[in-house]
Structure formats: structure tokens, C-alpha cells
Coordinates of C-alpha atoms and ligand atoms in Angstrom, one line a residue:
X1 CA -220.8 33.0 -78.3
X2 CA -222.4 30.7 -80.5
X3 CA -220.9 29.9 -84.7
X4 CA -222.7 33.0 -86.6
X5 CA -225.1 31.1 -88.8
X6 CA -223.9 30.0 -92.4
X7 CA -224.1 32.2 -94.8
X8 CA -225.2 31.1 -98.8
X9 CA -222.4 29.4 -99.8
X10 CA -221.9 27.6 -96.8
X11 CA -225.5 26.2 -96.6
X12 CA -226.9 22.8 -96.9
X13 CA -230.1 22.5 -99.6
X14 CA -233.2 24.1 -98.9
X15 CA -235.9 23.5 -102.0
X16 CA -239.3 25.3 -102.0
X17 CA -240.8 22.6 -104.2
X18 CA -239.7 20.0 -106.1
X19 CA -237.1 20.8 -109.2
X20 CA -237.3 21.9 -111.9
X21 CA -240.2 24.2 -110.6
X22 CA -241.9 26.7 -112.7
X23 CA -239.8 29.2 -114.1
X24 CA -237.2 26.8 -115.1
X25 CA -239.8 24.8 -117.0
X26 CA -241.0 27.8 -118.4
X27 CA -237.7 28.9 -119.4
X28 CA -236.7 25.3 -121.1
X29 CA -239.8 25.7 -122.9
X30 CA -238.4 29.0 -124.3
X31 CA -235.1 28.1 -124.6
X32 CA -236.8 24.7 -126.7
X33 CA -237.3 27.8 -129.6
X34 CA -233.7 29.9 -130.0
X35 CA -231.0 27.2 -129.4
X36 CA -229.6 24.3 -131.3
X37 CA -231.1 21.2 -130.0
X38 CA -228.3 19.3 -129.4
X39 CA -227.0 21.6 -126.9
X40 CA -228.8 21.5 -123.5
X41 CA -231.0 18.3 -122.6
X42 CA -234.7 19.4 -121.8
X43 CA -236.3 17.1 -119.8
X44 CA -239.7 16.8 -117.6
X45 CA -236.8 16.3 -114.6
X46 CA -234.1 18.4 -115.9
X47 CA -232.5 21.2 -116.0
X48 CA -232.9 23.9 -113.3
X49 CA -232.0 27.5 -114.9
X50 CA -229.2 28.8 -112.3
X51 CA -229.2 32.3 -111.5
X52 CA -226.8 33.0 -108.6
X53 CA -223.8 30.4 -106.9
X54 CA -221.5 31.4 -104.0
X55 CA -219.4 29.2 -102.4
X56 CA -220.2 25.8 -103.1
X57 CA -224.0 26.7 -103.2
X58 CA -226.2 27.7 -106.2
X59 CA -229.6 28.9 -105.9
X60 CA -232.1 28.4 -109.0
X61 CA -234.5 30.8 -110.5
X62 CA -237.4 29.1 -108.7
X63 CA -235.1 30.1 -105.2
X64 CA -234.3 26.0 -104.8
X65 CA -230.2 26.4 -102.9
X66 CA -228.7 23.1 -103.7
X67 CA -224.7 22.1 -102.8
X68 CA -223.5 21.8 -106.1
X69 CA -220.7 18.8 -106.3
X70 CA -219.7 19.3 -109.9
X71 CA -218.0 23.1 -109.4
X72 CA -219.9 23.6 -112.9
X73 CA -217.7 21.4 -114.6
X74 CA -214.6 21.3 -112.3
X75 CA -214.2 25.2 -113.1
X76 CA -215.1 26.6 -109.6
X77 CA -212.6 24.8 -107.7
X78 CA -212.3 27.8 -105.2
X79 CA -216.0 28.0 -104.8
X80 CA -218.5 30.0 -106.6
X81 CA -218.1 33.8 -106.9
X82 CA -215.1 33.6 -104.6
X83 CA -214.8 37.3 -103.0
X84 CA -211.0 38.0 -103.9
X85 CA -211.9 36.7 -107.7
X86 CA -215.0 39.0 -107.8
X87 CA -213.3 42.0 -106.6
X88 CA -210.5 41.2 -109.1
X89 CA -213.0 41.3 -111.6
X90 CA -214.9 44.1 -110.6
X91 CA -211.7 46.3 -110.3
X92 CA -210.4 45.1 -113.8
X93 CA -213.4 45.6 -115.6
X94 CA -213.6 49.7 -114.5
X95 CA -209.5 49.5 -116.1
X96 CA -209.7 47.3 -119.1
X97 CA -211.8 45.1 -120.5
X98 CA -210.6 44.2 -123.6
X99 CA -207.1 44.1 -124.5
X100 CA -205.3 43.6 -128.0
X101 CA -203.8 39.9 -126.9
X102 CA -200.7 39.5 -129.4
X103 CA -200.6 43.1 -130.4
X104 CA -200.7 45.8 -127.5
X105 CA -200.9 43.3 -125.1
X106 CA -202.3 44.2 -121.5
X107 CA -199.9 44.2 -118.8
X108 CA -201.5 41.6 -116.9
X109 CA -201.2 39.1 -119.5
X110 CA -197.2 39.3 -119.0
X111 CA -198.0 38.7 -115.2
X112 CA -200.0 35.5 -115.5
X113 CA -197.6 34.2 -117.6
X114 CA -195.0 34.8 -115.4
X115 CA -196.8 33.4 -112.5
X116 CA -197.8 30.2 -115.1
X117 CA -193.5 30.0 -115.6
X118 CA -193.1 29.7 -111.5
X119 CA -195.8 26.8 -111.2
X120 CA -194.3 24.8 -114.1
X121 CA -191.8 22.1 -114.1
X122 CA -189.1 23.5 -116.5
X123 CA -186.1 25.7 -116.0
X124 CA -187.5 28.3 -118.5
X125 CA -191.3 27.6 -119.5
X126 CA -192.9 29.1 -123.2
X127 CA -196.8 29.5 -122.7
X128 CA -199.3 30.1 -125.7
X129 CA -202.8 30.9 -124.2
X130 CA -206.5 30.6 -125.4
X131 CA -209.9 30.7 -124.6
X132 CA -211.1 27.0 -123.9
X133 CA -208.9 23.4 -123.3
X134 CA -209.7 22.5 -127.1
X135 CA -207.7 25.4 -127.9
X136 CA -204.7 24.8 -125.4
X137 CA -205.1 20.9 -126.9
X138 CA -204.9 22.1 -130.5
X139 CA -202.0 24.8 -129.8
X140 CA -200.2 21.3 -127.9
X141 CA -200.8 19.0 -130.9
X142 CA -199.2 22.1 -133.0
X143 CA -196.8 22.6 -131.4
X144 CA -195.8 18.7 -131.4
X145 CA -196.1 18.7 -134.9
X146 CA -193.6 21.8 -135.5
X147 CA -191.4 20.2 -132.8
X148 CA -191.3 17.2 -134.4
X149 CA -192.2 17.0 -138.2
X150 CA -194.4 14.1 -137.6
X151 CA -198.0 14.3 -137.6
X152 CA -199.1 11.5 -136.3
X153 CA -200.4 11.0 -132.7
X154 CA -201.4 8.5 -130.2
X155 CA -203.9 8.9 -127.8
X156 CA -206.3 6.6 -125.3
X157 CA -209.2 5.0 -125.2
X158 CA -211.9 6.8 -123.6
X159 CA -209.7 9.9 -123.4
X160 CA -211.3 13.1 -123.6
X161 CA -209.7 16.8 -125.2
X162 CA -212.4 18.8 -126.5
X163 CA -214.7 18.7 -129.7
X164 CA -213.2 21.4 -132.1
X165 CA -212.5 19.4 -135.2
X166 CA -208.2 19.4 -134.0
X167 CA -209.2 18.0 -130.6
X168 CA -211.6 16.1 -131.5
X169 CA -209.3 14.1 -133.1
X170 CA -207.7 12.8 -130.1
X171 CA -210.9 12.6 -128.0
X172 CA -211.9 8.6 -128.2
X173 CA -215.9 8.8 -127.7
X174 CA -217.0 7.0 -131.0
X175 CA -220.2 9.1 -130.6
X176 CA -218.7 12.7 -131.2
X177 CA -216.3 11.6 -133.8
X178 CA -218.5 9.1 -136.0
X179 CA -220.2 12.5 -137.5
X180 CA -217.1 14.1 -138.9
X181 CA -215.5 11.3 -139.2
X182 CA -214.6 12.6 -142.6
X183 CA -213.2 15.8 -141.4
X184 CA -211.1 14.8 -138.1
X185 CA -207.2 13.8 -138.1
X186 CA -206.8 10.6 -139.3
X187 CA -203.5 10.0 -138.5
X188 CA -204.5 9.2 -134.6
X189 CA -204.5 5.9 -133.6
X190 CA -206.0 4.7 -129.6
X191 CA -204.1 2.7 -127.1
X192 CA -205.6 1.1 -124.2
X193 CA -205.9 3.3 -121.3
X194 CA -205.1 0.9 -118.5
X195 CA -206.7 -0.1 -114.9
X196 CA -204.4 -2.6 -113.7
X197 CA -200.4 -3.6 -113.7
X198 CA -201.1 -6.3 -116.2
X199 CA -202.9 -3.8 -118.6
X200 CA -200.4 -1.6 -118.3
X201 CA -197.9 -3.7 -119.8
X202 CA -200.2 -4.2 -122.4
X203 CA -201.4 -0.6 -123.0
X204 CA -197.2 0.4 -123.1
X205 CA -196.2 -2.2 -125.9
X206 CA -199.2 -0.9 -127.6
X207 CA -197.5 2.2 -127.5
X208 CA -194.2 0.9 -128.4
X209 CA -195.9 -0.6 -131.2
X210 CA -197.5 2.7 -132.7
X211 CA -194.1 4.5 -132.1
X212 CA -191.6 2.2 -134.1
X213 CA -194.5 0.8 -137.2
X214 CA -196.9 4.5 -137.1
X215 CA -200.2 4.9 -137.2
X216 CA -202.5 2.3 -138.7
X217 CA -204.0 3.9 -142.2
X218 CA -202.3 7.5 -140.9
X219 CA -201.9 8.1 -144.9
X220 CA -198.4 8.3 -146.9
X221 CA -195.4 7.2 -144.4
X222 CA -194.2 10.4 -143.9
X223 CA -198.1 11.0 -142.5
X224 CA -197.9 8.0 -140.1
X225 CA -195.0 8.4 -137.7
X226 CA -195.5 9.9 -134.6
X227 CA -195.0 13.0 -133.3
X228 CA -196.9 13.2 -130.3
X229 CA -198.4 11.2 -127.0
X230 CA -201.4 13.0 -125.4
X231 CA -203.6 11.4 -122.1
X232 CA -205.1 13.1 -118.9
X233 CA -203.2 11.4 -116.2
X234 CA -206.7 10.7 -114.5
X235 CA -209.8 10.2 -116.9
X236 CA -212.1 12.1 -116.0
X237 CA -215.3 12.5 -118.3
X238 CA -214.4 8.8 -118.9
X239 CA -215.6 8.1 -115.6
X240 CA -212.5 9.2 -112.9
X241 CA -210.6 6.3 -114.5
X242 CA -206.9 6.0 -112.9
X243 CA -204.2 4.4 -114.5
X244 CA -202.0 1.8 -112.5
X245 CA -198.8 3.3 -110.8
X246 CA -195.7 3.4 -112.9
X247 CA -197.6 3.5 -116.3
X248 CA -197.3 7.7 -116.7
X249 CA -193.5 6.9 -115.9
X250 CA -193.3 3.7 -118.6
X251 CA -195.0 6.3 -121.0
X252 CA -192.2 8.6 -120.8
X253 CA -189.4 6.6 -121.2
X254 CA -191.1 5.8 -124.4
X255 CA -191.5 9.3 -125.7
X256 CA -188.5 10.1 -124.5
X257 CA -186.8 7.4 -126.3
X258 CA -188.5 7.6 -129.4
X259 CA -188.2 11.7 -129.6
X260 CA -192.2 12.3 -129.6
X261 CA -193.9 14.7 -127.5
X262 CA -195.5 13.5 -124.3
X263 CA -198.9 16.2 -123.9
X264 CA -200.7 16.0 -120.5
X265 CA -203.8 16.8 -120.6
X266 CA -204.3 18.7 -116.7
X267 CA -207.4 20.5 -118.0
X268 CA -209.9 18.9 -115.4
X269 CA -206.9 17.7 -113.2
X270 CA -204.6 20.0 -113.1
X271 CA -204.2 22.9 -110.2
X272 CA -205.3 20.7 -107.2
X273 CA -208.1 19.3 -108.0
X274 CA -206.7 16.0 -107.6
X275 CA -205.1 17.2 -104.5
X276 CA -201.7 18.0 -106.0
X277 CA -201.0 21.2 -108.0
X278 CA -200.5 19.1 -111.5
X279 CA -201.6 14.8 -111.4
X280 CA -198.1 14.3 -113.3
X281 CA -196.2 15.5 -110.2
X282 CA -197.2 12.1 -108.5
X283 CA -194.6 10.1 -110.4
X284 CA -192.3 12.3 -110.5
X285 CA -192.7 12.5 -115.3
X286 CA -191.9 15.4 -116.9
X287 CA -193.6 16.1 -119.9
X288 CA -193.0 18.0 -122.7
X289 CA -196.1 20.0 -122.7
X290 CA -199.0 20.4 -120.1
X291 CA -202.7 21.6 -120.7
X292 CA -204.6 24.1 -118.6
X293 CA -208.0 25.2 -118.3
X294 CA -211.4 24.9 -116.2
X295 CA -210.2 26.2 -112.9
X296 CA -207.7 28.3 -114.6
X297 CA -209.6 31.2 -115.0
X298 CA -211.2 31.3 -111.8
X299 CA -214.7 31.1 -113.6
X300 CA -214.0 33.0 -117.0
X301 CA -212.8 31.0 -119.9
X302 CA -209.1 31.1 -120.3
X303 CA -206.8 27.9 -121.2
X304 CA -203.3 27.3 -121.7
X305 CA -200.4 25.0 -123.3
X306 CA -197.3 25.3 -121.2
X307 CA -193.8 23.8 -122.5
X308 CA -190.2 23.8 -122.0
X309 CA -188.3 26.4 -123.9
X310 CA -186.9 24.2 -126.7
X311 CA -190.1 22.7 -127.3
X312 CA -191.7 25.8 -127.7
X313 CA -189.4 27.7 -129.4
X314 CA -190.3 25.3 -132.7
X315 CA -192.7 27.8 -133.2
X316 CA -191.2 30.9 -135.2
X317 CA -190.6 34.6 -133.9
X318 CA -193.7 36.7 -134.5
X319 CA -192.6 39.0 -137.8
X320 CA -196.1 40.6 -136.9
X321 CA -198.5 37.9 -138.0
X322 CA -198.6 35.2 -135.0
X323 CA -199.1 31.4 -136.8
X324 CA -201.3 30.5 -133.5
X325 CA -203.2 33.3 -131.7
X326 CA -206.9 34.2 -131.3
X327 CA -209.1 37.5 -131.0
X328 CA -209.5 37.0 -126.9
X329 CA -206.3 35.8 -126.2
X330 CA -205.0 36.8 -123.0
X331 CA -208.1 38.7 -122.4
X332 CA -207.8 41.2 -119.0
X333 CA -210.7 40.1 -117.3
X334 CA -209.5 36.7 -117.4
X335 CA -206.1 37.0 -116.2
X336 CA -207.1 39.1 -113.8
X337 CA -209.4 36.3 -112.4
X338 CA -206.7 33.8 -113.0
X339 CA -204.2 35.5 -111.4
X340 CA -206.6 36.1 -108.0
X341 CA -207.4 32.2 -108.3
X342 CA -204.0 31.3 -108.6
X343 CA -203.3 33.4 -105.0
X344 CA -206.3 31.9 -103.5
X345 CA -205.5 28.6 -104.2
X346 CA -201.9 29.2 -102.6
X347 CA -203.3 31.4 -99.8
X348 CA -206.3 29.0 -98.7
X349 CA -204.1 25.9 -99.5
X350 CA -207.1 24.6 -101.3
X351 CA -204.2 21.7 -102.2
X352 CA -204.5 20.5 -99.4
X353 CA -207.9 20.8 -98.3
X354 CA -208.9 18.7 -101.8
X355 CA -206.9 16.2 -100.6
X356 CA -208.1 15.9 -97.5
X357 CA -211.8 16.1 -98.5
X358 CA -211.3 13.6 -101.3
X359 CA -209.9 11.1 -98.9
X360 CA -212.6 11.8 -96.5
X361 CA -215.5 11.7 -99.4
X362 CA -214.3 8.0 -100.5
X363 CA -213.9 6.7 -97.7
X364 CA -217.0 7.8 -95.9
X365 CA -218.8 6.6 -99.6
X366 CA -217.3 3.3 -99.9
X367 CA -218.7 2.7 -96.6
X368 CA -222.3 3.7 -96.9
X369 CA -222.3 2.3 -100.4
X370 CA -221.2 -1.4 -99.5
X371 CA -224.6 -2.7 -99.2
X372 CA -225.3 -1.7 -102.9
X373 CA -225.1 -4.5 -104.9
X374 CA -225.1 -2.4 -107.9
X375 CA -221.5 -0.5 -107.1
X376 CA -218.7 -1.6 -108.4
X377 CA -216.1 1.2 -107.2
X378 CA -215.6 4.4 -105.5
X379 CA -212.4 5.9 -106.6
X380 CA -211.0 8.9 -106.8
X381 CA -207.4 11.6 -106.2
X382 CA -208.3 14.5 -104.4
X383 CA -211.8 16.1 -105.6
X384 CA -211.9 14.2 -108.6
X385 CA -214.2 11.1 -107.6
X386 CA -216.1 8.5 -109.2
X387 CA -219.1 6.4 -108.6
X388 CA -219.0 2.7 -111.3
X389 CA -222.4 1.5 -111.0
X390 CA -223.1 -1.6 -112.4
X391 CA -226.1 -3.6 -113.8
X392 CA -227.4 -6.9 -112.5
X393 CA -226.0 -8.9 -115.2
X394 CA -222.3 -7.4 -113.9
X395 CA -221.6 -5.0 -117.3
X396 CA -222.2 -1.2 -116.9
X397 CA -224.6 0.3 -116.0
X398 CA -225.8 2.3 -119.1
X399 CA -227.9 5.8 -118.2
X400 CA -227.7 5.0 -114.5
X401 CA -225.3 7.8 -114.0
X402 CA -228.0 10.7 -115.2
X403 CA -230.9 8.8 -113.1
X404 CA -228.9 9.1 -109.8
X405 CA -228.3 12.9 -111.0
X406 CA -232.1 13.6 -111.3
X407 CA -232.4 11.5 -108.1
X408 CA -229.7 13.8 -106.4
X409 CA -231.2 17.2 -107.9
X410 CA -234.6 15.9 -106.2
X411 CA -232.8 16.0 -102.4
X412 CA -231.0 19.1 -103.2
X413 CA -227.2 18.2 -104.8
X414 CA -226.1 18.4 -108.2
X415 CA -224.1 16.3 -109.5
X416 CA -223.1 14.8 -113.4
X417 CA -222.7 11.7 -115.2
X418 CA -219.6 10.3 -116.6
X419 CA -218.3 7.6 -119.0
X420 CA -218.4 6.3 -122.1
X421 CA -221.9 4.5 -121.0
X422 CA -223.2 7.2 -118.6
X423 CA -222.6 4.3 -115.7
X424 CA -220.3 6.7 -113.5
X425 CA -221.9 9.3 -111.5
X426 CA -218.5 12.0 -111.3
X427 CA -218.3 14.4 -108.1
X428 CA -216.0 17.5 -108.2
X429 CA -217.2 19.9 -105.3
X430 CA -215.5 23.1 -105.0
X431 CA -212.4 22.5 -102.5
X432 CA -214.0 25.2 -100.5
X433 CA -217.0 22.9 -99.8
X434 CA -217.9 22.8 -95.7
X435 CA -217.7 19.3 -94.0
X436 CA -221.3 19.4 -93.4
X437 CA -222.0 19.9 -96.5
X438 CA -219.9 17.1 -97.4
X439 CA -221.7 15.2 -94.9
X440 CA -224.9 15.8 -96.6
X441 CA -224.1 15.1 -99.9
X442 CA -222.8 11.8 -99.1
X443 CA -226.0 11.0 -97.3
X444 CA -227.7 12.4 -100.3
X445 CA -225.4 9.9 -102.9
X446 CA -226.3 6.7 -100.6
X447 CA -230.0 7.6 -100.9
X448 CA -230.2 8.8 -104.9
X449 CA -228.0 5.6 -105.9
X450 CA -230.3 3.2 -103.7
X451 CA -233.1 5.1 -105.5
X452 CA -231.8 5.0 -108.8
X453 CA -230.4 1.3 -108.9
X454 CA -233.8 0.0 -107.2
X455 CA -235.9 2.4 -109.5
Ligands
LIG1 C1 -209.5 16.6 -119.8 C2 -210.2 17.6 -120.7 N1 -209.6 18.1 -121.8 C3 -210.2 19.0 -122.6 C4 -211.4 19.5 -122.3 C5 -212.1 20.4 -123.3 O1 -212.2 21.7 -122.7 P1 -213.3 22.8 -123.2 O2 -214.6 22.2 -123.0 O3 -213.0 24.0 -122.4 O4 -212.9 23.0 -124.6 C6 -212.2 19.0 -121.2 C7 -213.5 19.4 -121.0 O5 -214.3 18.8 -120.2 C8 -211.5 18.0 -120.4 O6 -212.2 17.5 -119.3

């Protein structure tokens, strides 16, 4: 008997017409009069309004499917509207809704946390959860603070946390931070995130440096010494930018040695999208605290900041007025979600299979790219893949990014930009994403970067 046909979710691109059609014009025209104007970018070639996504397909309110590389921002890792998350959904939401997080807490709260204590890398784990990865990078930077009485932190060049004024702090992009300059941390000094062996060496003195002398105008000495280190093992809205082997090790011994907090930042990495279940696993680091989110929830919002015990337990016992805690926290739809991805991602060894398909993906790209002039790299761990495009004169290549995404949305795949000069165009496809859908999307990529780089 012949494969049944796919079904959506498993489908390549079908467009009735070219995107964005009508009604999603007609509804950025709308959406032109209610919301802020920096929010969503309106443009004659972008956006499409989504209104349904299985899988690792999304169909558009003009009925335009595409194969949707991005996962909506790395969140669907298990694929759009997987079934087990949906029915674990559906069934909590006829139970409980709505919970009272740090008061009468709903049962299922206990249970994720529980399950969060078996995947994490301490004898006995403390978890504090929230709503979004700003909030599980503010509760970290907290929680270093409490821990160790010393405010000041380093962070990386080009790294990304979040924009809430705490984590925006340690986010590097001059663009979001020159604004409120006035109002964010200053006590936060940037260290060169490194490429290569030689700038490792370079980026860890640079450490070594900030942890013995402080932070650089961090205020009154006892404002300037550091208290914690926080960086996403693998950049990723900096482009999928991967730092050299050893250097998450060298940064350890550091903290270790000097008694500051080492923060990973696993929010877009962590849970297999970089084909292992956390990116620090690779070396073997341990670090003092780790930040969830994105895939975390399975598709509702739901972050968190895991530690070891005695890091944790710097924070004070509750005398019925929690110092860190938030209206939604440990909300029951959302654990219920997390706790179905977290079985489908063991069940379905999505692990593996992002591994697998990452490998696959840069190699097959690296190939049908070679005859571009204009790329400088295809690199990636797991599902986590980057595209460097350059210009002709050999430096980045500014916008070029957001051009190959409108290029891409024209044959049917979505994709985003990344990096600090929009020159990276970033892939993150559900792991659940069929090889021929694979297969056409990197057909797709080799046609929309031609385009773009010869447009
Ligand atoms: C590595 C990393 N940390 C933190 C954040 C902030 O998460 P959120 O947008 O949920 O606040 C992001 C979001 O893209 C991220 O990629």
C-alpha cells in the first residue's frame, strides 16, 4: 500500500498568491491604528497574519501553508500544536485554569518542578519560575546578588537576555540599551565573546581582569565587584555565534576561583535544540545557575532559573510575602503543557533527531551555498543554525538577513534575521520537521540568498 498522503504539518508550501495577500494587508493596515509602533514591522512584503500551525507548518489568513524554520522563535521545538501538548491543555483547562502560584499552589506546579530537579545537573536543584526568559534572567542576576553581596556583573558582547529594564542590563545590543541608558544597571561591564582559540584567551583575561579590578565606572567599590558571569553558551539572536572549545570550561575556573556566579543563559539553547538536552553539557561545566524558557512551555509562556541548593537557598524562607514571585507564576495551563513537552521530547527523542537534522541541514547548506560569493559561514549545533552573509567589500552584510527572509516568505519558508547587523539569516525548525521538508527549505535558502545577495 502506498505512504498515506501528508497531512498539514507534514506538508511542503503551497501559496495561493503571493504573500502577504489581502487579509493580512488589510489587517496590518488595522493593526497600523491600536498598537505601539515599535512593536510589529509593517511592511509592503511583510508580515503574514498566522492563524493556524501544526507540525512544522503554519497556514496564514489568506490560506498561504508555508514550513516555518524559526519554531516561532525557537518555542515550538516539538512542532506546532503537538497532539499530546494540545490534549494536555485541553484537559487542564476543563480542571484549572488559574492557580494561586506562591500561595495555594496547584499541584502540577510541584510536579514540573520535580521533573525540572531530575533534568538538572545538581544533587538537589532550587527552581524559582516566571512567565518569560527576562524574568528567569532577572530572578538569576538576584539570586547572584543575594548569593554573593556583590552587584556587579559581566556579560558579552553581542549577548542577548531580554529587554525588562534588569535584563536588559546584560543584553549588549547598543540599540535597545542607548534609550534607557539612564535607568539600566550600570554596574555591567562586556567581555568579548569569542570565535576562535586566540580570542579566547583574550576574551578570558578580560574576564580575569573584570573579576580581580570590578567593573569599570560600576559606582562606589563596594558597587563594582562582581558577583556574577552570565552568557548563552551559543549566541543565538547574535547570529548562532559559537564560542571556541575549552572557553565555557576556562570561564568556570574563573568563577569558580574568584567565588562569582556563573548564569547560563539556555533560553534559546537549552532542551535540545542544540541537539543536547542543555549546550553546557558539552564541556562537561557546571554552573551555578541555568535559564529556561522558549520551548519550555511547550508554546505557553513559562520560564525558569534553576540552581544548586546552596545557591538558592541565599534567598530567605517565605514568612508569607515571597521577595521574588509574580501573579502567573506556575500558572496550570502552563505546566501542564510543559510537563507534556518535557515527555515528548523524551518519548520522540527529539535530542536526537535535532542533532541529526542539524548536521544534515549544514552540511547539505554549506554545499549548495559554496558558489555564493557573498557567504561567509554556515554554522550551527543541533537546530540552532546560522547563515553569515557578507558584503562585497568583505564586512557584514547589513539588512541582508530580513531581505533573504522576505525572499524566503515569497517561496513558501519563514525564516528570521539575526545579529547585531541583521547580516545572519538564523534557522530553528521544529525538531519534528520531515526530511523533505528539510529538503525543501534548503533548496528554498540557496535560491532566496542567491536572490537576495544579487538583488
Ligand atoms: C538567549 C535568550 N535569553 C533571553 C531571552 C528573553 O526571553 P523573553 O523574550 O521570553 O523575555 C531570549 C529571547 O529571545 C533569548 O534568546
Amino acid at each position: 500500500m502506498a505512504d498515506p498522503a501528508p497531512q498539514f504539518g507534514a506538508v511542503l508550501p503551497s501559496l495561493v498568491g503571493r504573500p502577504p495577500g489581502s487579509r493580512s494587508r488589510a489587517l496590518a493596515e488595522r493593526l497600523r491604528s491600536v498598537e505601539s509602533r515599535n512593536v510589529t514591522y509593517l511592511s509592503e512584503d511583510f508580515p503574514v497574519f498566522w492563524e493556524e500551525a501544526k507540525g512544522a507548518n503554519v497556514r496564514d489568513v489568506d490560506g498561504n501553508v508555508y514550513v516555518d524554520f524559526t519554531a516561532a522563535f525557537g518555542v515550538s521545538f516539538a512542532g506546532h500544536g503537538h497532539p499530546r501538548i494540545e490534549r494536555a491543555l485541553v484537559e487542564q483547562s476543563e480542571r484549572l485554569i488559574h492557580g494561586m502560584g506562591d500561595v495555594h499552589p496547584p499541584a502540577l506546579k510541584l510536579e514540573l518542578l520535580e521533573r525540572l530537579s531530575a533534568l538538572a545537573p545538581w544533587e538537589e536543584t532550587r527552581t524559582v519560575l516566571g512567565s518569560s526568559g527576562s524574568e528567569a534572567i532577572e530572578a538569576a542576576l538576584k539570586t547572584a546578588e543575594l548569593s554573593t553581596g556583590r552587584p556587579g556583573i559581566v556579560a558579552f558582547e553581542g549577548g542577548y537576555h531580554g529587554l525588562t529594564l534588569g535584563s536588559l542590563a546584560v543584553t549588549a545590543r547598543p540599540d535597545f540599551r542607548e534609550p534607557f541608558r539612564a535607568r539600566v544597571h550600570r554596574g555591567v561591564a562586556f567581555a568579548p565573546f569569542p570565535r576562535t582559540e586566540v580570542e579566547s584567551e583574550v576574551a578570558l583575561a578580560e574576564v580575569q581582569r573584570l573579576l580581580s579590578g570590578g567593573i569599570p565606572g560600576g559606582g562606589a567599590e563596594s558597587q563594582k565587584a562582581v558577583g556574577a558571569v552570565v552568557i548563552e553558551p551559543v549566541q543565538g539572536r547574535a547570529g548562532v555565534r559559537i564560542p571556541p572549545p575549552g572557553f565555557l570550561a576556562g570561564l568556570a575556573e574563573l568563577t569558580r576561583a574568584d567565588g562569582s556566579l556563573l548564569i547560563f543563559d539556555e533560553i534559546f539553547t537549552g532542551l535540545g535544540r542544540t541537539g543536547v538536552i542543555f549546550e553546557y553539557e558539552r564541556e562537561g561545566v557546571l554552573p551555578d545557575l541555568v535559564c529556561l524558557g522558549k520551548a519550555l512551555g511547550g508554546g505557553l509562556p513559562l520560564s525558569a532559573c534553576l540552581g544548586s541548593r546552596e545557591v538558592m537557598d541565599a534567598w530567605p524562607e517565605s514568612g508569607g510575602e515571597a521577595l521574588h514571585t509574580s501573579t502567573f507564576l506556575g500558572h496550570p495551563l502552563a505546566c501542564a503543557t510543559a510537563l507534556a513537552f518535557l515527555a515528548v521530547l523524551e518519548g520522540e527523542k527529539l535530542v536526537a533527531r535535532s542533532l541529526h537534522l542539524g548536521e544534515r541541514i549544514v552540511g547539505r547548506l554549506r554545499e549548495g551555498l559554496a558558489p555564493l560569493a557573498g557567504v561567509r559561514e554556515v554554522r550551527g549545533r543541533g537546530l540552532l543554525i546560522g547563515i553569515e552573509l557578507a558584503s562585497e567589500a568583505g564586512g557584514p552584510a547589513a539588512g541582508l538577513g530580513a531581505r533573504v527572509a522576505e525572499a524566503a516568505l515569497r517561496r513558501g519558508l519563514l525564516v528570521l534575521p539575526a545579529g547585531g547587523q541583521g547580516e545572519v539569516v538564523e534557522l530553528a525548525p521544529p525538531a519534528v520537521t520531515s526530511d523533505e521538508q528539510v529538503d525543501f527549505g534548503i533548496g528554498c535558502l540557496v535560491e532566496a540568498i542567491g536572490e537576495a545577495l544579487n538583488g
